[in-house]
Coordinates of C-alpha atoms in Angstrom, one line a residue:
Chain A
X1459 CA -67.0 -22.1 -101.8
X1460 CA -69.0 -25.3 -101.6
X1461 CA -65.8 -27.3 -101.3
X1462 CA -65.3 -25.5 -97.7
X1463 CA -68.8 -25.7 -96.5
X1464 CA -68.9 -29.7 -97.2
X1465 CA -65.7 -30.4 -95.1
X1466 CA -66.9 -28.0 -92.4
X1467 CA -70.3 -30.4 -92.7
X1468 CA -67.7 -33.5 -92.7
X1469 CA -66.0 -32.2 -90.0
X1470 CA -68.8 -31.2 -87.5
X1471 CA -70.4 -34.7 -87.7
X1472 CA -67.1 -36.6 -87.5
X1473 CA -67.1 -34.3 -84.1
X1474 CA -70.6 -35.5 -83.3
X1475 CA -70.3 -39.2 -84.0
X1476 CA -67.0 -38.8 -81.7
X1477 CA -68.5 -37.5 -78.8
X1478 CA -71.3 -40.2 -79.3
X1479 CA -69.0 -43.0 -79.2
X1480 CA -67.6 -41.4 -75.7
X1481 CA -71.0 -40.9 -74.6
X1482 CA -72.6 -44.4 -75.1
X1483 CA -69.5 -46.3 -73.8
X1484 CA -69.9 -44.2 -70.6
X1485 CA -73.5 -44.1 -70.1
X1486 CA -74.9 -47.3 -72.4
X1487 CA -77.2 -46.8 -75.8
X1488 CA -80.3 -46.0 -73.6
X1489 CA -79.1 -43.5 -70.9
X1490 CA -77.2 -41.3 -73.6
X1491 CA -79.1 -38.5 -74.1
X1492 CA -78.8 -35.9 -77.0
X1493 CA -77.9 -33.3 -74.1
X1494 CA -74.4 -35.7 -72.9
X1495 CA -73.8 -35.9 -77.1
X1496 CA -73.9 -31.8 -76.9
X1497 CA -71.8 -31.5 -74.4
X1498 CA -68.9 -33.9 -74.8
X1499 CA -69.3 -32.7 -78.6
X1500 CA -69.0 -28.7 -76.9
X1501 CA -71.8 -27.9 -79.2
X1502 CA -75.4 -26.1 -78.6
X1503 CA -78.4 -28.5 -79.3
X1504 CA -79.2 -26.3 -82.2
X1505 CA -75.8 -27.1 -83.6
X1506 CA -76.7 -30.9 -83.1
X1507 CA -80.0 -31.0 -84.1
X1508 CA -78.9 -29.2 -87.7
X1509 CA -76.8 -32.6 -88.6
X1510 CA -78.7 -35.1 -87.1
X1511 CA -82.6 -35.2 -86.1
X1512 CA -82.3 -37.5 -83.0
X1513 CA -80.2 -39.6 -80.9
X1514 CA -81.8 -42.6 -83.0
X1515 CA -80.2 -41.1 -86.0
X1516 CA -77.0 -40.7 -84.5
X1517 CA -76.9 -44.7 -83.9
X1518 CA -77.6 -45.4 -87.1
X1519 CA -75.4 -42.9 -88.8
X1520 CA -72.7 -44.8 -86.5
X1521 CA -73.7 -48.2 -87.9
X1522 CA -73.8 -47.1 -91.7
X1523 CA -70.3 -45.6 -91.3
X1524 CA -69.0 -49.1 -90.3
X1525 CA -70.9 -50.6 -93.0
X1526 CA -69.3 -48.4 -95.6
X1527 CA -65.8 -48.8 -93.9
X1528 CA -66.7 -52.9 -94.4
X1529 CA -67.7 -52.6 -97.9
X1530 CA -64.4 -50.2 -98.9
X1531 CA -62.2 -53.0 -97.3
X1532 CA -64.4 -55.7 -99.6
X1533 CA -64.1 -53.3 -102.5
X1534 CA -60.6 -53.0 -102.4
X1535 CA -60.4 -57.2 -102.1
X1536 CA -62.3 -57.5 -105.3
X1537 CA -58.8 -57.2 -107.0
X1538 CA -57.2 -60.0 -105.6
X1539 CA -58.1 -63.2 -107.6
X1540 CA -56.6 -65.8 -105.2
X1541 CA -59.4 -66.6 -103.0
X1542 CA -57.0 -67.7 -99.7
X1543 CA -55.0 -64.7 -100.4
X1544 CA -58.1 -62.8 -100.1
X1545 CA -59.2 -63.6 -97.1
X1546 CA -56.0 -63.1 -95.1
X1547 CA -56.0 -60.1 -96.6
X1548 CA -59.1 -59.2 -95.4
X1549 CA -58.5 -60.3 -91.8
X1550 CA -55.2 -58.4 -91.7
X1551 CA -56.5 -55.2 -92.8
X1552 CA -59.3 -54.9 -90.7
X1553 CA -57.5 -56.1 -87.9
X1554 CA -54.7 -53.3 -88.5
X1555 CA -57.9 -50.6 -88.5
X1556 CA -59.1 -52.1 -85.4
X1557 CA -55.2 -52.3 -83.7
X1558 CA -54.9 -48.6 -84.5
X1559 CA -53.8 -46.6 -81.7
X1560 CA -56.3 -44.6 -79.4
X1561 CA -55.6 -41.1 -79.7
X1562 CA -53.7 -39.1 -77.3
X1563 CA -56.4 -37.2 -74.8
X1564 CA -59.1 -39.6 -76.3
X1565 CA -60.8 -41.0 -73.4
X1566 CA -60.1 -44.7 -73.6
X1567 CA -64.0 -46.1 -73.1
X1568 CA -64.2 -44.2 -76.8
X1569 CA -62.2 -46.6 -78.3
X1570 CA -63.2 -49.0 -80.7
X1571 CA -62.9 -52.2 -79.3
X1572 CA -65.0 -51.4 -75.7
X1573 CA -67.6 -49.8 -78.1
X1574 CA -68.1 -52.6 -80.0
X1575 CA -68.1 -55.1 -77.5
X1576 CA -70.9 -52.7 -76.0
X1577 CA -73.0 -52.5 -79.2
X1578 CA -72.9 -56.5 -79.4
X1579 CA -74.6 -56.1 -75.6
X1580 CA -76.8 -53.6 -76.7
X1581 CA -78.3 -55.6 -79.6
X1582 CA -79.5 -58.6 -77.2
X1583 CA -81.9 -56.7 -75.6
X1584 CA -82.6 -53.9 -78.6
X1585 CA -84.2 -55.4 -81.5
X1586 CA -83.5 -52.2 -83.3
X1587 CA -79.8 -52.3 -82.6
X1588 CA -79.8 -56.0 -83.1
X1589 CA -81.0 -55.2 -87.0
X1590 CA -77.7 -53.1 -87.3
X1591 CA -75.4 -55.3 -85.9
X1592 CA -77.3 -58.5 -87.5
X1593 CA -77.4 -56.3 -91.0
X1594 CA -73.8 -55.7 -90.6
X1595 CA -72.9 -59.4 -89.8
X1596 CA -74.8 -61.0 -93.0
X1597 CA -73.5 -58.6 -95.3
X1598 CA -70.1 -59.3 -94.0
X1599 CA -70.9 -62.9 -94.3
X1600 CA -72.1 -62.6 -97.2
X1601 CA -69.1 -61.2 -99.0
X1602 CA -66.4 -63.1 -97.5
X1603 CA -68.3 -66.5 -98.7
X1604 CA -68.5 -65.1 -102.0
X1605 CA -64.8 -65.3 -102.4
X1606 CA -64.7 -68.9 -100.5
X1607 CA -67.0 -69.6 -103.7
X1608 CA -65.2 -68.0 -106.6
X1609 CA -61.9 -70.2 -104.7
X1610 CA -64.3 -73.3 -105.0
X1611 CA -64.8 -72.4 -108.6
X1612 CA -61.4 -71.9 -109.3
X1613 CA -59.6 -74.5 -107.5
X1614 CA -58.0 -73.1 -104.7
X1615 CA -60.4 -73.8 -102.0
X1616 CA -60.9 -77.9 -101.4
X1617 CA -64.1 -79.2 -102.8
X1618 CA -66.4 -80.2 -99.5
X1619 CA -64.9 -77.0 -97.7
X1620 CA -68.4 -75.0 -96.5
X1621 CA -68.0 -71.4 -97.6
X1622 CA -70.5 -70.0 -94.9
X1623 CA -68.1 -72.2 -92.3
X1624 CA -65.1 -70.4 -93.5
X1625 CA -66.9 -66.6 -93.6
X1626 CA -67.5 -67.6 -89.6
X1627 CA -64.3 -68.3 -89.1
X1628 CA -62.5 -65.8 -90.5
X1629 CA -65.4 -63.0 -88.9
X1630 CA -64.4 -64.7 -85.9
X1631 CA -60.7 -64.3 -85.8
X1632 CA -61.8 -60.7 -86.1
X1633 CA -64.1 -60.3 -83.8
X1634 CA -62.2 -62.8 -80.9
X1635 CA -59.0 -60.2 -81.2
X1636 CA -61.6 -57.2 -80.8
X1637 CA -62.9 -59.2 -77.6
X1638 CA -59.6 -60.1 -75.8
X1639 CA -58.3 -56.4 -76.8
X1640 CA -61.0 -54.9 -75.0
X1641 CA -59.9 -57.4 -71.9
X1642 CA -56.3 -56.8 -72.3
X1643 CA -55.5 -54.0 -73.9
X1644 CA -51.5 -55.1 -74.2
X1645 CA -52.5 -57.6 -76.4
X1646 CA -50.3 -57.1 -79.8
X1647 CA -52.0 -56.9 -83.2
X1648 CA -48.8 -57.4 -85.1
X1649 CA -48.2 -60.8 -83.5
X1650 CA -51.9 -61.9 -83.3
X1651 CA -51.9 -61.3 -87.1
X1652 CA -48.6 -63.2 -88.2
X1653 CA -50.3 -66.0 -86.1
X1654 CA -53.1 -65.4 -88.0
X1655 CA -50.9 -65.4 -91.5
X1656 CA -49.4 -68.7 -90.5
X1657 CA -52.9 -70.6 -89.8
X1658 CA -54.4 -69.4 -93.0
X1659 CA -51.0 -70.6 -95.0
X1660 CA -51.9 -73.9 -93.3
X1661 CA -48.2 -73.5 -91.7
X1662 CA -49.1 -74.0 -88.1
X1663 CA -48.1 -77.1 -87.8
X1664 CA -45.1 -79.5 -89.2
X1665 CA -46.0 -82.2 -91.5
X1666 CA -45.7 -85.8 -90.6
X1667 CA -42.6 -86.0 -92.9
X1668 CA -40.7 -83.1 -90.9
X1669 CA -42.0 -84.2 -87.6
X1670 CA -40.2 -88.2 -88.3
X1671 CA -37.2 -85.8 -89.0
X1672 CA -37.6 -83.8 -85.9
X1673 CA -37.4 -87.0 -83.8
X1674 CA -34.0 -88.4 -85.7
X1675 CA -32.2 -85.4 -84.9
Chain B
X724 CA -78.7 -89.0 -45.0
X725 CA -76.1 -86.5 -45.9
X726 CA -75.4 -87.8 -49.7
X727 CA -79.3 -86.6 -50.0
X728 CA -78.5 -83.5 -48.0
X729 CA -75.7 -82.9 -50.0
X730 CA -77.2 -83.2 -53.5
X731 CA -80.1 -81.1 -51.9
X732 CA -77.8 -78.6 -51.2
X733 CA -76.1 -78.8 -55.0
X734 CA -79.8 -78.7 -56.6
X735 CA -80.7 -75.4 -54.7
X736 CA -77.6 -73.6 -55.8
X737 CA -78.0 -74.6 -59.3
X738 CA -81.5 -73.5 -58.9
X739 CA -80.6 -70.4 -57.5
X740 CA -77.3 -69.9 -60.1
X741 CA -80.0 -70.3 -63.3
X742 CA -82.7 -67.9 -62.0
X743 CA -79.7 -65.4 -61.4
X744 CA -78.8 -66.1 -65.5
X745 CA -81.7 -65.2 -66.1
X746 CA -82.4 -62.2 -64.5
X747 CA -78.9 -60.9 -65.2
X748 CA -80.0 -61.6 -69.1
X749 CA -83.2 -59.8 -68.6
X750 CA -81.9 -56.8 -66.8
X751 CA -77.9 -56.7 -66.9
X752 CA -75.8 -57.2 -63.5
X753 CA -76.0 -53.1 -61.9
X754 CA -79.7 -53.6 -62.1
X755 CA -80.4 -57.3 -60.7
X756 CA -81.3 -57.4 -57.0
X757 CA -81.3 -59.9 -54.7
X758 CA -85.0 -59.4 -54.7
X759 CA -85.5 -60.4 -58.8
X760 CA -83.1 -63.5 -58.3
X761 CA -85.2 -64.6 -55.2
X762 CA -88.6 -64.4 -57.4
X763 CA -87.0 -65.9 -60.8
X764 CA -86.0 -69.0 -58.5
X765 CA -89.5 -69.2 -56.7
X766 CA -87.7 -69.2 -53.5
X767 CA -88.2 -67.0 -50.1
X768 CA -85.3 -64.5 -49.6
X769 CA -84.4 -66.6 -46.4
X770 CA -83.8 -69.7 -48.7
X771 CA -81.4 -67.6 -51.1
X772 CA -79.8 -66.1 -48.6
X773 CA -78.6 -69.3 -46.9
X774 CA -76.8 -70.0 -49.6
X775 CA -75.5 -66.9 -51.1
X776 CA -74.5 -63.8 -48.7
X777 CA -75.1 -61.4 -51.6
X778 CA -75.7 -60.6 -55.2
X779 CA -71.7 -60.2 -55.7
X780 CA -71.3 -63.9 -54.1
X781 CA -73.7 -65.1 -56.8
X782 CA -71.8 -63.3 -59.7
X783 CA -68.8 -65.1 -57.9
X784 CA -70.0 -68.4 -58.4
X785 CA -71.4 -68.2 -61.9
X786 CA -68.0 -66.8 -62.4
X787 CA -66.1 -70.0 -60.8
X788 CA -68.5 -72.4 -62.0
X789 CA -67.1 -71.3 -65.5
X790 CA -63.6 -71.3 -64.6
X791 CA -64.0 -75.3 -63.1
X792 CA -65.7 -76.1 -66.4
X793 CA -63.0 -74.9 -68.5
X794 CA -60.4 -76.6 -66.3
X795 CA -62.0 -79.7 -66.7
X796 CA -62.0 -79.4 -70.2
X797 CA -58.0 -78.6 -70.1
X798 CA -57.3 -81.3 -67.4
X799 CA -59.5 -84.3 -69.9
X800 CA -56.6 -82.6 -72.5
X801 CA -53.2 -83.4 -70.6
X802 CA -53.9 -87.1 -72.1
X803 CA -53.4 -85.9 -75.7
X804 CA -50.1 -85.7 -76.2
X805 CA -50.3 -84.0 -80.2
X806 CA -50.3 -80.9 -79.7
X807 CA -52.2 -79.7 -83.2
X808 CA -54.5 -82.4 -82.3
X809 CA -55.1 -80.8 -78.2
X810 CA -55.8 -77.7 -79.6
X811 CA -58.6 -79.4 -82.0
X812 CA -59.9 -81.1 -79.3
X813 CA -59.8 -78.0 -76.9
X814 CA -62.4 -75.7 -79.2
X815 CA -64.2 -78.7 -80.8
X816 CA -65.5 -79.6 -77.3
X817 CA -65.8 -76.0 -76.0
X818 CA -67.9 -75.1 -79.1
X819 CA -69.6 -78.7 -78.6
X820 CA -70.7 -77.6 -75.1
X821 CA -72.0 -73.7 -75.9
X822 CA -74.2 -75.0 -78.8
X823 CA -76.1 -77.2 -76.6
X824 CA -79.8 -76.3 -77.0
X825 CA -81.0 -74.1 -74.8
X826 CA -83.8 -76.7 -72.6
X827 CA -87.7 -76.5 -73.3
X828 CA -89.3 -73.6 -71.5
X829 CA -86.4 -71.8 -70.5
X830 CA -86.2 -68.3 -71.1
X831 CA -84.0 -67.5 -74.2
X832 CA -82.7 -64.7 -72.5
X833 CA -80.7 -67.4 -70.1
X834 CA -79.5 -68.9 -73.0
X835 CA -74.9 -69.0 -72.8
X836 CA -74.1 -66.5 -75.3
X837 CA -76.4 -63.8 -74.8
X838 CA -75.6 -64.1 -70.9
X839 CA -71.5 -64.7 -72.3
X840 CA -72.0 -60.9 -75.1
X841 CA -73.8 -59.2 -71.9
X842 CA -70.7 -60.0 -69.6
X843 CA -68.2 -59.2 -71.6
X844 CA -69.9 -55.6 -72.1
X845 CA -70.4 -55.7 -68.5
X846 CA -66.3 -56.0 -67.5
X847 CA -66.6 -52.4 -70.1
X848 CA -68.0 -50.9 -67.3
X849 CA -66.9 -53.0 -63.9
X850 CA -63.6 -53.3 -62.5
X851 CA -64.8 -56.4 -60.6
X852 CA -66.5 -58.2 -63.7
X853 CA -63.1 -57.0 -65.9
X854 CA -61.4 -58.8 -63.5
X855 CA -63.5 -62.0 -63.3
X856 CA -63.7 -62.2 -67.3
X857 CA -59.4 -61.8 -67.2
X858 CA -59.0 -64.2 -64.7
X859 CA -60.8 -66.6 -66.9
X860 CA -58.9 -65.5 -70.1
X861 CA -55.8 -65.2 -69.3
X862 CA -56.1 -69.0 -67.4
X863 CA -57.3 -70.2 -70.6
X864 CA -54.4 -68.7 -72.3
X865 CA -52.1 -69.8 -70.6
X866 CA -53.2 -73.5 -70.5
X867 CA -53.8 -73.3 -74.7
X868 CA -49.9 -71.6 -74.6
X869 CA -48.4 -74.9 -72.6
X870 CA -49.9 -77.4 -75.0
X871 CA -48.4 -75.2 -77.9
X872 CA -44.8 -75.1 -76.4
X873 CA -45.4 -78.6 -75.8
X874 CA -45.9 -78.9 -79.6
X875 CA -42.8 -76.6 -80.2
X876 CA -40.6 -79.1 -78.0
X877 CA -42.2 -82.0 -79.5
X878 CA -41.6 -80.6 -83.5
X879 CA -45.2 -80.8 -84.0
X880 CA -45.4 -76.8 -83.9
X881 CA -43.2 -75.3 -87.0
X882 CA -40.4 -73.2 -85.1
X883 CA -41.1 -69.4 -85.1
X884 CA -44.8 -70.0 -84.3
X885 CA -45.5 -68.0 -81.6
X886 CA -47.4 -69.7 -79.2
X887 CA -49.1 -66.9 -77.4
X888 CA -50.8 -66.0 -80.9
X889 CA -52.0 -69.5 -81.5
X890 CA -54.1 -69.9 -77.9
X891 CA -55.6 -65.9 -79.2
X892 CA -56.5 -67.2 -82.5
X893 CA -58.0 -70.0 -80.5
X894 CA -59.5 -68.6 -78.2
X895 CA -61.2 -66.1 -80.7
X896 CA -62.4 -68.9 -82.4
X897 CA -64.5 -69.9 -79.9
X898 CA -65.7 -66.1 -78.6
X899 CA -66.4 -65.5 -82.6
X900 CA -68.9 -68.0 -82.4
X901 CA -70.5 -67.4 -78.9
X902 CA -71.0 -63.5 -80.2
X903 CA -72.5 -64.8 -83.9
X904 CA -74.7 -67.2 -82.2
X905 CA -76.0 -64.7 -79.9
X906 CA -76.5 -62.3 -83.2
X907 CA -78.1 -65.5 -85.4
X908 CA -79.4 -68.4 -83.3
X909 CA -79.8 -70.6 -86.7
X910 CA -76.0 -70.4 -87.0
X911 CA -74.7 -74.5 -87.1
X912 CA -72.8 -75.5 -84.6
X913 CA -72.0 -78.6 -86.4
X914 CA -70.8 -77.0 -89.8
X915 CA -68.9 -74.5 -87.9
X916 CA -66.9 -77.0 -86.0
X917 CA -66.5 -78.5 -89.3
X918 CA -64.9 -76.0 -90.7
X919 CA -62.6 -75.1 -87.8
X920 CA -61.4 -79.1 -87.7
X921 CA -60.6 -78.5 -91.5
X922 CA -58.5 -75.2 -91.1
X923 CA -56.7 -76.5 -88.4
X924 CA -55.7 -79.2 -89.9
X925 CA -54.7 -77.2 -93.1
X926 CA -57.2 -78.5 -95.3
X927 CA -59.1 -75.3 -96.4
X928 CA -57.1 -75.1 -99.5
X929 CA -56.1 -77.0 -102.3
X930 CA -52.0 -77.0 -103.0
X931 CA -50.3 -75.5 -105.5
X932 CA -49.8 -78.9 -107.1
X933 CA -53.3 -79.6 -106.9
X934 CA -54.6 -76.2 -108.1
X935 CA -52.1 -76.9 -111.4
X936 CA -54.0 -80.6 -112.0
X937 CA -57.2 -79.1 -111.5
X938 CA -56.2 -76.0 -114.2
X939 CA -55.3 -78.7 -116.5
X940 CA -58.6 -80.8 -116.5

């Protein structure tokens, strides 16, 4: 029954990973030890050991399941041929993933915006962790100014627009909402990212014609 | 001579404040003493002492010094009566200020965004921090909010906007590049700010109108 065995090997380090996430937004990356990852996980060391070698791996195992969350989301964008439309696509969806509700029983430092606002900490005084986070940043980067690009090339974006400018922007509407989240945890995803719709449509503001009209009322 | 007494007074404080940035950079808040901050500023613990009772008094005043920095920054913007144009203003300048290079031989550890990533991961894990870092949010919030329903009175803001979501995305805009310049310290202040002046004034893209001309070249 190999089907069986690889979802039990799924399962047990989804469990893992879990409890590591807990466990480093408790303690921090360096005071986490493979013995609080046992315990909050409720498995032996041996069980622990058999799926992952060291806390190290662990981390990393953490970062690369982010990075091929990011790269899914940039797959699935690789279908939409409208380079604006793209990108709000992109910032809604992983804004919806990141607005998802903690939960129930999950301890609430385990959840995904205090954990990542503790792995961007961690990385300015690891350089290993910094190489994740950084790694995960320029390949991020990377992608969303590749579709700023194909927009310059077909029109939609406005010649003189700088693609890397727009990938930061757009990284940071992502990361800001992850930020003030984790600082106010009533904050509403569903509002932030029709706010977020409207700037991107460039329908913000009024236009000068409208505004003339405004004043005659 | 108290003008000299007084910018005396204003020199030390500063002098203690940075040395406290810096150890706080070096070794985050729970594990800075008194005793670090006294022998990063090259003063006797009698001299920091007279002007600080404690390390949570320092904390205090780094933490105020920030909020009277932003308020400036708000009360220069009560001139500016277009609202799209405030909000411009607001991050351009904010951004403008954070990407100031750090000054020769200082630590790059003191550097703003590092210390800015490590105290947001910090209010994680402190009540008292949280509370600092909300206080300083939520005030600049609710000051990006009032110049938004200014612009919804005045007909610059389209109606429907909701202006809680535009002083977020604002905001973010701001913490996005804070966090990326602490992740890549070549990232262009300049370009960024570029960028951000362009989306805001809903320039990114090209409209449909234009996108057809340009098909038909």
């Amino acid at each position: 029954m190999p089907k069986v065995t690889e979802a039990h090997v799924e399962a047990r380090k989804a469990q893992i990973l879990g409890a590591a996430c807990i466990c480093v937004a408790n303690k921090g990356f360096h005071h986490t030890t493979m013995q609080d990852i046992c315990q909050e996980a409720g498995l032996s060391p041996g069980a622990v050991y058999g799926y992952f070698s060291s806390k190290e791996d662990i981390i990393r195992s953490l970062a690369e399941e982010g990075l091929r969350k990011q790269d899914e989301v940039f797959g699935a964008l690789q279908r939409e041929r409208d380079a604006p439309r793209a990108l709000l696509r992109f910032a809604e969806t992983v804004i919806e993933l990141l607005d998802c509700p903690v939960p129930a029983g999950e301890s609430q430092e385990g959840d995904p915006h205090r954990l990542r606002v503790l792995l961007w900490a961690e990385a300015i005084r690891s350089p290993e962790i910094l190489e994740i986070v950084r790694a995960h940043y320029l390949r991020g980067r990377a992608a969303l100014e590749e579709i700023v690009r194909r927009g310059l090339a077909g029109g939609e974006v406005r010649p003189g627009v700088a693609a890397r400018a727009v990938a930061q922007l757009v990284l940071s509407m992502i990361d800001g909402f992850v930020l003030q989240k984790a600082v106010d945890p009533d904050l509403d995803g569903r509002r932030y990212v029709e706010g977020l719709r409207m700037l991107l449509d460039g329908t913000w503001w009024t236009v000068a014609d409208e505004r003339d009209q405004h004043g005659n009322l």
